[in-house]
Tab-separated table of C-alpha atoms and ligand atoms in Angstrom:
chain	number	residue	atom	x	y	z
A	1	MET	CA	-4.679	-14.854	-25.455
A	2	ASN	CA	-3.726	-11.244	-24.898
A	3	ALA	CA	0.083	-10.895	-25.090
A	4	ASN	CA	0.003	-9.159	-21.711
A	5	ASN	CA	-1.644	-12.108	-20.018
A	6	ALA	CA	0.393	-14.719	-18.249
A	7	ASN	CA	-0.378	-18.377	-18.571
A	8	LEU	CA	0.263	-19.711	-15.105
A	9	THR	CA	-0.264	-23.197	-13.752
A	10	LEU	CA	-2.093	-22.615	-10.506
A	11	ALA	CA	-2.841	-24.900	-7.587
A	12	ALA	CA	-6.444	-26.111	-7.416
A	13	LYS	CA	-6.790	-24.603	-3.959
A	14	SER	CA	-4.802	-21.788	-2.416
A	15	ASN	CA	-3.196	-22.485	0.962
A	16	ILE	CA	-2.860	-18.760	1.509
A	17	LEU	CA	-6.574	-17.934	1.509
A	18	ASN	CA	-8.691	-18.935	4.484
A	19	GLY	CA	-11.188	-20.576	2.152
A	20	GLY	CA	-14.210	-18.833	3.667
A	21	PRO	CA	-16.386	-16.005	2.380
A	22	LEU	CA	-14.508	-13.372	4.387
A	23	PRO	CA	-11.211	-11.834	3.327
A	24	THR	CA	-8.015	-13.414	4.612
A	25	VAL	CA	-6.093	-11.244	7.050
A	26	ILE	CA	-2.310	-11.431	7.371
A	27	ALA	CA	-1.000	-9.453	10.343
A	28	GLY	CA	2.190	-9.108	12.325
A	29	PRO	CA	5.096	-6.748	12.768
A	30	CYS	CA	7.038	-5.041	10.025
A	31	SER	CA	10.157	-6.567	11.619
A	32	ALA	CA	10.835	-9.329	14.104
A	33	GLU	CA	12.608	-7.473	16.935
A	34	SER	CA	12.578	-9.737	19.982
A	35	GLU	CA	11.029	-13.013	21.067
A	36	GLU	CA	8.807	-11.166	23.514
A	37	GLN	CA	7.546	-8.734	20.870
A	38	MET	CA	6.809	-11.597	18.453
A	39	LEU	CA	5.016	-13.795	20.993
A	40	GLN	CA	2.998	-11.058	22.607
A	41	THR	CA	1.858	-9.710	19.230
A	42	ALA	CA	1.057	-13.204	17.949
A	43	HIS	CA	-0.915	-14.271	21.048
A	44	ASP	CA	-2.956	-11.063	20.906
A	45	LEU	CA	-3.599	-11.576	17.194
A	46	LYS	CA	-4.596	-15.188	17.764
A	47	LYS	CA	-7.596	-13.973	19.803
A	48	ASP	CA	-9.008	-12.520	16.588
A	49	LYS	CA	-10.416	-15.342	14.461
A	50	ARG	CA	-10.208	-13.176	11.327
A	51	VAL	CA	-6.387	-13.282	11.400
A	52	THR	CA	-4.997	-16.514	9.975
A	53	VAL	CA	-1.429	-15.665	8.988
A	54	PHE	CA	1.315	-14.081	11.118
A	55	ARG	CA	3.868	-12.023	9.178
A	56	ALA	CA	7.280	-10.736	10.304
A	57	GLY	CA	10.200	-9.301	8.356
A	58	ILE	CA	13.393	-11.193	9.251
A	59	TRP	CA	15.733	-9.444	6.798
A	60	LYS	CA	14.727	-5.848	6.127
A	61	PRO	CA	15.409	-4.157	2.797
A	62	ARG	CA	16.137	-0.562	3.822
A	63	THR	CA	16.353	2.247	1.329
A	64	ARG	CA	19.386	3.730	3.142
A	65	PRO	CA	22.161	1.727	4.850
A	66	GLY	CA	22.730	2.006	8.570
A	67	LEU	CA	19.080	1.538	9.524
A	68	PHE	CA	17.805	-1.582	11.288
A	69	GLU	CA	18.300	-4.406	8.796
A	70	GLY	CA	16.492	-7.200	10.611
A	71	VAL	CA	17.499	-9.760	13.212
A	72	GLY	CA	18.171	-12.586	10.727
A	73	ARG	CA	18.172	-16.282	11.619
A	74	VAL	CA	17.176	-15.889	15.296
A	75	GLY	CA	13.919	-14.299	14.100
A	76	LEU	CA	13.103	-17.560	12.339
A	77	GLU	CA	13.367	-19.359	15.675
A	78	TRP	CA	10.836	-16.914	17.141
A	79	LEU	CA	8.591	-17.392	14.110
A	80	GLN	CA	8.742	-21.135	14.711
A	81	THR	CA	7.714	-20.611	18.343
A	82	VAL	CA	4.828	-18.390	17.214
A	83	LYS	CA	3.631	-21.203	14.988
A	84	GLN	CA	3.945	-23.818	17.751
A	85	GLU	CA	2.236	-21.705	20.400
A	86	THR	CA	-0.562	-20.116	18.348
A	87	GLY	CA	-1.116	-22.392	15.362
A	88	LEU	CA	-1.089	-19.344	13.087
A	89	LEU	CA	0.483	-19.816	9.663
A	90	THR	CA	3.752	-17.898	9.422
A	91	ALA	CA	5.139	-15.712	6.622
A	92	CYS	CA	8.346	-13.797	5.951
A	93	GLU	CA	10.002	-11.944	3.098
A	94	VAL	CA	12.791	-13.579	1.073
A	95	ALA	CA	15.102	-11.841	-1.370
A	96	ASN	CA	17.938	-14.291	-2.056
A	97	THR	CA	19.013	-17.949	-1.895
A	98	LYS	CA	20.193	-17.739	1.708
A	99	HIS	CA	16.864	-16.287	2.857
A	100	VAL	CA	14.946	-19.033	1.061
A	101	GLU	CA	17.130	-21.811	2.469
A	102	GLU	CA	16.913	-20.520	6.038
A	103	ALA	CA	13.158	-19.836	5.880
A	104	LEU	CA	12.579	-23.390	4.582
A	105	GLU	CA	14.881	-24.830	7.248
A	106	TYR	CA	12.691	-23.230	9.945
A	107	GLY	CA	9.414	-24.319	8.359
A	108	VAL	CA	7.991	-20.894	7.459
A	109	ASP	CA	4.590	-21.574	5.830
A	110	ILE	CA	4.344	-18.753	3.296
A	111	LEU	CA	7.067	-16.657	1.653
A	112	TRP	CA	6.706	-13.261	0.083
A	113	VAL	CA	8.843	-11.328	-2.364
A	114	GLY	CA	9.144	-7.646	-1.418
A	115	ALA	CA	8.569	-4.596	-3.596
A	116	ARG	CA	12.284	-3.818	-3.857
A	117	THR	CA	12.969	-7.372	-5.046
A	118	THR	CA	10.141	-7.628	-7.591
A	119	VAL	CA	11.745	-4.751	-9.523
A	120	ASN	CA	14.844	-6.857	-10.183
A	121	PRO	CA	14.465	-9.908	-12.467
A	122	PHE	CA	17.923	-11.187	-11.404
A	123	SER	CA	16.853	-11.315	-7.766
A	124	VAL	CA	13.453	-12.795	-8.550
A	125	GLN	CA	15.147	-15.475	-10.667
A	126	GLU	CA	17.536	-16.233	-7.810
A	127	VAL	CA	14.585	-16.734	-5.440
A	128	ALA	CA	12.796	-18.855	-8.066
A	129	ASP	CA	15.893	-21.031	-8.596
A	130	ALA	CA	16.235	-21.551	-4.845
A	131	LEU	CA	12.597	-22.694	-4.759
A	132	GLN	CA	12.914	-25.176	-7.622
A	133	GLY	CA	11.160	-28.405	-6.587
A	134	VAL	CA	9.801	-26.926	-3.318
A	135	SER	CA	6.092	-26.813	-2.600
A	136	ILE	CA	5.298	-23.597	-0.724
A	137	PRO	CA	2.896	-20.689	-1.244
A	138	VAL	CA	4.579	-17.476	-2.413
A	139	LEU	CA	3.116	-13.985	-2.454
A	140	VAL	CA	4.623	-11.326	-4.693
A	141	LYS	CA	4.404	-7.643	-3.837
A	142	ASN	CA	4.011	-5.178	-6.671
A	143	PRO	CA	7.279	-3.570	-7.781
A	144	VAL	CA	8.059	-0.157	-6.279
A	145	ASN	CA	7.507	1.460	-9.684
A	146	PRO	CA	4.136	1.063	-11.429
A	147	ASP	CA	5.290	-1.501	-14.013
A	148	LEU	CA	2.773	-4.330	-14.075
A	149	GLN	CA	4.869	-6.358	-16.534
A	150	LEU	CA	7.582	-6.701	-13.876
A	151	TRP	CA	4.969	-7.909	-11.430
A	152	VAL	CA	3.604	-10.491	-13.884
A	153	GLY	CA	7.152	-11.502	-14.840
A	154	ALA	CA	7.986	-12.293	-11.217
A	155	LEU	CA	5.021	-14.670	-10.950
A	156	GLU	CA	5.985	-16.292	-14.241
A	157	ARG	CA	9.539	-16.916	-13.016
A	158	LEU	CA	8.264	-18.526	-9.804
A	159	ASN	CA	5.688	-20.541	-11.708
A	160	ARG	CA	8.322	-21.876	-14.109
A	161	ALA	CA	10.274	-23.033	-11.044
A	162	GLY	CA	7.222	-25.117	-10.088
A	163	ILE	CA	5.488	-22.802	-7.606
A	164	THR	CA	1.750	-23.091	-8.215
A	165	ASP	CA	0.342	-21.568	-5.020
A	166	LEU	CA	0.907	-17.944	-5.894
A	167	GLY	CA	-0.600	-14.685	-4.698
A	168	LEU	CA	-0.240	-10.954	-5.301
A	169	ILE	CA	0.192	-8.162	-2.777
A	170	HIS	CA	-0.804	-4.672	-3.872
A	171	ARG	CA	1.281	-2.339	-1.649
A	172	GLY	CA	1.137	0.859	-3.669
A	173	PHE	CA	3.630	2.511	-5.993
A	174	SER	CA	6.214	5.221	-5.880
A	175	THR	CA	4.892	7.939	-8.212
A	176	HIS	CA	5.798	11.586	-8.828
A	177	ASN	CA	3.293	12.588	-6.169
A	178	ASN	CA	2.222	10.015	-3.592
A	179	LYS	CA	0.400	12.423	-1.252
A	180	PRO	CA	-1.361	11.782	1.059
A	181	TYR	CA	-0.059	8.238	0.854
A	182	ARG	CA	3.383	6.774	1.418
A	183	ASN	CA	2.901	4.752	-1.768
A	184	HIS	CA	0.176	5.658	-4.219
A	185	PRO	CA	-2.530	2.967	-4.413
A	186	LYS	CA	-3.251	3.530	-8.119
A	187	TRP	CA	-6.512	1.663	-7.594
A	188	GLU	CA	-6.933	1.002	-11.309
A	189	THR	CA	-4.028	-1.472	-11.148
A	190	ILE	CA	-6.194	-3.909	-9.162
A	191	GLN	CA	-8.468	-4.491	-12.128
A	192	GLN	CA	-5.523	-4.479	-14.546
A	193	ILE	CA	-3.447	-7.092	-12.700
A	194	ARG	CA	-6.550	-9.243	-12.167
A	195	SER	CA	-7.169	-9.399	-15.883
A	196	MET	CA	-3.496	-10.162	-16.552
A	197	LEU	CA	-3.380	-12.900	-13.884
A	198	PRO	CA	-6.893	-14.304	-13.579
A	199	GLY	CA	-7.444	-16.647	-10.657
A	200	VAL	CA	-4.439	-15.456	-8.630
A	201	PRO	CA	-5.449	-14.333	-5.095
A	202	LEU	CA	-4.876	-10.638	-4.540
A	203	PHE	CA	-4.117	-8.946	-1.232
A	204	THR	CA	-3.817	-5.264	-0.444
A	205	ASP	CA	-1.229	-4.058	2.062
A	206	PRO	CA	-2.827	-0.861	3.437
A	207	SER	CA	0.119	-0.311	5.797
A	208	HIS	CA	2.691	0.369	3.084
A	209	ILE	CA	0.166	2.320	1.001
A	210	ALA	CA	-0.918	4.552	3.883
A	211	GLY	CA	2.365	4.956	5.724
A	212	ARG	CA	0.329	6.334	8.638
A	213	ARG	CA	-2.308	4.898	10.926
A	214	ASP	CA	-5.121	7.339	10.218
A	215	LEU	CA	-5.416	6.300	6.572
A	216	LEU	CA	-5.536	2.539	7.173
A	217	GLN	CA	-9.291	2.321	7.451
A	218	THR	CA	-10.127	4.123	4.196
A	219	VAL	CA	-7.444	2.292	2.260
A	220	SER	CA	-8.577	-1.106	3.583
A	221	GLN	CA	-12.206	-0.386	2.852
A	222	GLN	CA	-11.483	0.829	-0.621
A	223	ALA	CA	-9.482	-2.320	-1.380
A	224	LEU	CA	-12.274	-4.568	-0.130
A	225	HIS	CA	-14.810	-2.731	-2.222
A	226	LEU	CA	-12.634	-3.382	-5.220
A	227	GLY	CA	-12.877	-7.086	-4.450
A	228	VAL	CA	-9.449	-7.989	-3.051
A	229	ASP	CA	-9.195	-11.390	-1.369
A	230	GLY	CA	-7.413	-10.217	1.738
A	231	LEU	CA	-5.377	-7.636	3.608
A	232	MET	CA	-1.834	-7.610	4.995
A	233	ILE	CA	-1.667	-5.172	7.917
A	234	GLU	CA	1.437	-4.458	9.988
A	235	THR	CA	0.683	-5.055	13.657
A	236	HIS	CA	3.026	-4.615	16.621
A	237	ASN	CA	2.493	-4.930	20.378
A	238	ASN	CA	4.093	-1.502	20.894
A	239	PRO	CA	4.101	0.301	17.517
A	240	ASP	CA	5.506	3.599	18.770
A	241	VAL	CA	8.857	2.009	19.518
A	242	ALA	CA	8.947	-0.254	16.424
A	243	MET	CA	12.379	-0.449	14.816
A	244	SER	CA	10.910	-0.016	11.324
A	245	ASP	CA	7.741	1.577	9.937
A	246	ALA	CA	6.585	2.789	13.378
A	247	ALA	CA	4.156	5.403	12.001
A	248	GLN	CA	2.058	2.851	10.143
A	249	GLN	CA	1.898	-0.039	12.613
A	250	ILE	CA	-1.045	-0.641	14.935
A	251	THR	CA	-1.628	-2.815	17.989
A	252	PRO	CA	-3.662	-6.051	17.710
A	253	GLU	CA	-6.397	-4.248	19.656
A	254	VAL	CA	-6.583	-1.424	17.104
A	255	LEU	CA	-6.509	-4.008	14.311
A	256	ASP	CA	-9.510	-5.691	15.883
A	257	LYS	CA	-11.424	-2.374	15.880
A	258	LEU	CA	-10.336	-1.624	12.335
A	259	LEU	CA	-11.490	-5.010	11.024
A	260	THR	CA	-14.789	-4.645	12.876
A	261	SER	CA	-15.339	-1.229	11.292
A	262	LEU	CA	-14.900	-2.585	7.776
A	263	ASP	CA	-17.662	-3.659	5.530
A	264	LEU	CA	-16.274	-7.117	4.842
A	265	GLN	CA	-18.695	-7.883	2.056
A	266	HIS	CA	-15.931	-7.840	-0.484
A	267	GLU	CA	-16.378	-8.676	-4.160
A	268	LEU	CA	-19.692	-6.845	-4.234
A	269	VAL	CA	-18.533	-4.372	-6.806
A	270	ALA	CA	-16.519	-6.933	-8.708
A	271	ASN	CA	-19.226	-9.558	-9.024
A	272	ASN	CA	-22.584	-8.065	-8.331
A	273	GLU	CA	-22.865	-4.349	-8.794
A	274	GLN	CA	-25.492	-2.988	-6.469
A	275	LEU	CA	-26.435	0.659	-6.485
A	276	GLN	CA	-25.842	0.995	-2.758
A	277	ASP	CA	-22.355	-0.518	-2.999
A	278	LEU	CA	-21.443	1.803	-5.821
A	279	ARG	CA	-22.750	4.745	-3.822
A	280	ASP	CA	-20.685	3.661	-0.835
A	281	LEU	CA	-17.668	3.563	-3.080
A	282	ILE	CA	-18.403	7.068	-4.362
A	283	ASP	CA	-18.801	8.258	-0.753
A	284	ARG	CA	-15.395	6.906	0.164
A	285	LEU	CA	-13.714	8.322	-2.908
A	286	ASP	CA	-15.268	11.725	-2.227
A	287	ASN	CA	-14.063	11.546	1.346
A	288	GLU	CA	-10.561	10.949	0.046
A	289	LEU	CA	-10.933	13.754	-2.527
A	290	ILE	CA	-12.016	16.255	0.119
A	291	ASN	CA	-9.123	15.276	2.366
A	292	VAL	CA	-6.684	15.852	-0.471
A	293	LEU	CA	-8.315	19.226	-1.254
A	294	PHE	CA	-7.918	20.176	2.388
A	295	LEU	CA	-4.210	19.273	2.325
A	296	ARG	CA	-3.813	21.279	-0.883
A	297	SER	CA	-5.569	24.296	0.556
A	298	ASP	CA	-3.295	24.177	3.582
A	299	VAL	CA	-0.231	24.231	1.327
A	300	SER	CA	-1.727	27.225	-0.556
A	301	LYS	CA	-1.921	29.033	2.767
A	302	ARG	CA	1.750	28.362	3.433
A	303	ILE	CA	2.637	29.536	-0.067
A	304	GLY	CA	0.632	32.708	0.652
A	305	ALA	CA	2.728	33.311	3.763
A	306	TYR	CA	5.939	32.791	1.795
A	307	LYS	CA	4.856	35.187	-0.963
A	308	ARG	CA	3.891	37.762	1.628
A	309	ALA	CA	7.235	37.453	3.407
A	310	HIS	CA	9.121	37.823	0.118
A	311	ALA	CA	6.849	40.531	-1.322
A	312	LEU	CA	5.828	38.368	-4.299
A	313	ASP	CA	2.578	38.694	-6.231
A	314	ILE	CA	-0.078	36.161	-5.398
A	315	TYR	CA	-0.932	35.466	-9.013
A	316	GLN	CA	1.948	33.977	-10.988
A	317	ALA	CA	0.735	33.453	-14.564
A	318	ASN	CA	3.597	31.173	-15.700
A	319	ARG	CA	3.293	28.850	-12.769
A	320	TRP	CA	-0.448	28.618	-13.275
A	321	SER	CA	-0.270	27.723	-16.984
A	322	GLN	CA	2.359	25.077	-16.156
A	323	ILE	CA	0.062	23.564	-13.548
A	324	VAL	CA	-2.901	23.371	-15.913
A	325	GLU	CA	-0.805	21.907	-18.736
A	326	ASN	CA	0.767	19.310	-16.450
A	327	ARG	CA	-2.546	18.282	-14.801
A	328	ARG	CA	-4.193	17.962	-18.229
A	329	ALA	CA	-1.362	15.676	-19.328
A	330	ILE	CA	-1.693	13.499	-16.207
A	331	ALA	CA	-5.441	13.213	-16.819
A	332	SER	CA	-5.017	12.313	-20.512
A	333	GLU	CA	-2.534	9.632	-19.616
A	334	ILE	CA	-5.045	7.788	-17.450
A	335	GLY	CA	-7.988	8.397	-19.775
A	336	LEU	CA	-9.715	11.276	-17.956
A	337	ASP	CA	-11.089	14.123	-20.089
A	338	PRO	CA	-8.550	17.016	-19.845
A	339	ASP	CA	-11.332	19.593	-20.353
A	340	PHE	CA	-12.923	18.332	-17.154
A	341	ILE	CA	-9.595	19.053	-15.449
A	342	ASN	CA	-9.775	22.673	-16.667
A	343	VAL	CA	-13.167	23.134	-15.050
A	344	ILE	CA	-12.025	21.589	-11.765
A	345	TYR	CA	-8.741	23.503	-11.701
A	346	ASP	CA	-10.435	26.837	-12.364
A	347	ALA	CA	-12.324	26.324	-9.124
A	348	ILE	CA	-9.238	25.081	-7.295
A	349	HIS	CA	-7.242	28.086	-8.506
A	350	GLN	CA	-9.907	30.556	-7.443
A	351	HIS	CA	-9.993	28.976	-4.028
A	352	SER	CA	-6.216	29.004	-3.733
A	353	LEU	CA	-6.062	32.703	-4.679
A	354	GLY	CA	-8.773	33.370	-2.093
A	355	VAL	CA	-6.841	31.543	0.621
A	356	GLN	CA	-3.640	33.431	-0.223
A	357	ASN	CA	-5.486	36.745	-0.360
A	358	GLU	CA	-6.731	36.077	3.115
A	359	VAL	CA	-3.163	35.504	4.305
A	360	PHE	CA	-2.139	38.831	2.691
A	361	THR	CA	-5.033	40.842	4.015
A	362	THR	CA	-4.503	39.643	7.545
A	363	ALA	CA	-0.842	40.732	7.274
A	364	THR	CA	0.561	44.212	7.825
A	365	PRO	CA	-0.662	46.659	5.097
A	366	SER	CA	2.892	47.376	3.782
A	367	ALA	CA	3.419	43.724	2.823
A	368	SER	CA	0.154	43.516	0.945
A	369	LYS	CA	0.260	42.663	-2.715
A	370	ALA	CA	-3.106	41.031	-2.664
A	371	VAL	CA	-5.221	40.434	-5.766
A	372	GLN	CA	-8.026	42.996	-5.728
B	401	PEP	C1	7.352	-5.067	4.478
B	401	PEP	O1	6.367	-5.757	4.200
B	401	PEP	O2	7.728	-4.829	5.635
B	401	PEP	C2	8.098	-4.411	3.374
B	401	PEP	C3	9.381	-4.141	3.435
B	401	PEP	O3	7.266	-4.112	2.392
B	401	PEP	P1	7.510	-3.599	0.882
B	401	PEP	O4	8.335	-4.655	0.211
B	401	PEP	O5	6.104	-3.524	0.373
B	401	PEP	O6	8.171	-2.253	0.955
B	402	MN	MN1	7.166	-2.530	6.748
């Protein structure tokens, strides 16, 4: 066995997956905010047969203190009502012994460990210890930083505590440049974690990857084409006034449209490579590439305006050689030919100079230091 692989004891059948050929969809608000918000969202979601699990954050791990930190125990009462009234399975995040005990007390069906908890083996061990002897499905989000060993380690800790119904949630990573995402998907990690943890169901959480509504469709589709077993999508009856993650949440109605727009034939690429599927994948990746190039070109324009205002030359040789060196290094690290990067960046640089020149030449003649 490869030293990187984990040797988990898994349940014969996952209670998290819907068991059918279509991906499992987990939906619900980032945070439980009120009974009305929970019930309205859940009843609307219930109309969509593709959604089988209702999620809600009860205790919210916030990067900075002073923000909304969740409603706590009362949210578990609402979650219980959701379950009684809709029959949906319920799920919430747990990060310590108290969370686990309270979630179990209120009969939550599925627990998940959040990205900020997976990074800390002490916390994961605390959750695992609290679950010793309990039979409940647990999903583990990838750690905030792209360290797959931490992710595997978290599943191992839970498995040693007797949890056999385990799943993974790919929610993107914090990298040196996440743009245009909130958390970079690092799509290659899907294949990597699958080979390290074969047989463990894998979900993608497009909401925390995208961070904004307009990217949810592409991210979801990409994940499905890479063969994930399901999606976790934050859904709120009134997303604009959500107390956390407002920019990325959608209404149940928008979720319905999004799911309908997706090609749900997942696992095609993973199991049965068809030319058309691979071409679709290329089309989507190119779409993403062009969007990123557009964002980059827009920033070049703003840099052009800055240089014009401060009477700086458009071409800055030092900056350019740093860029090329750094981009070559990034490419080498992930196994992409650095010489290919040179070719691409020559074109990108020419375009950027062109865009900046345009900004200069449309400015007043005295400010012009354009490249001739
Ligand atoms: C969440 O699911 O609302 C959440 C806090 O996610 P993450 O742990 O992925 O940041
Ligand atoms: Mn959230």
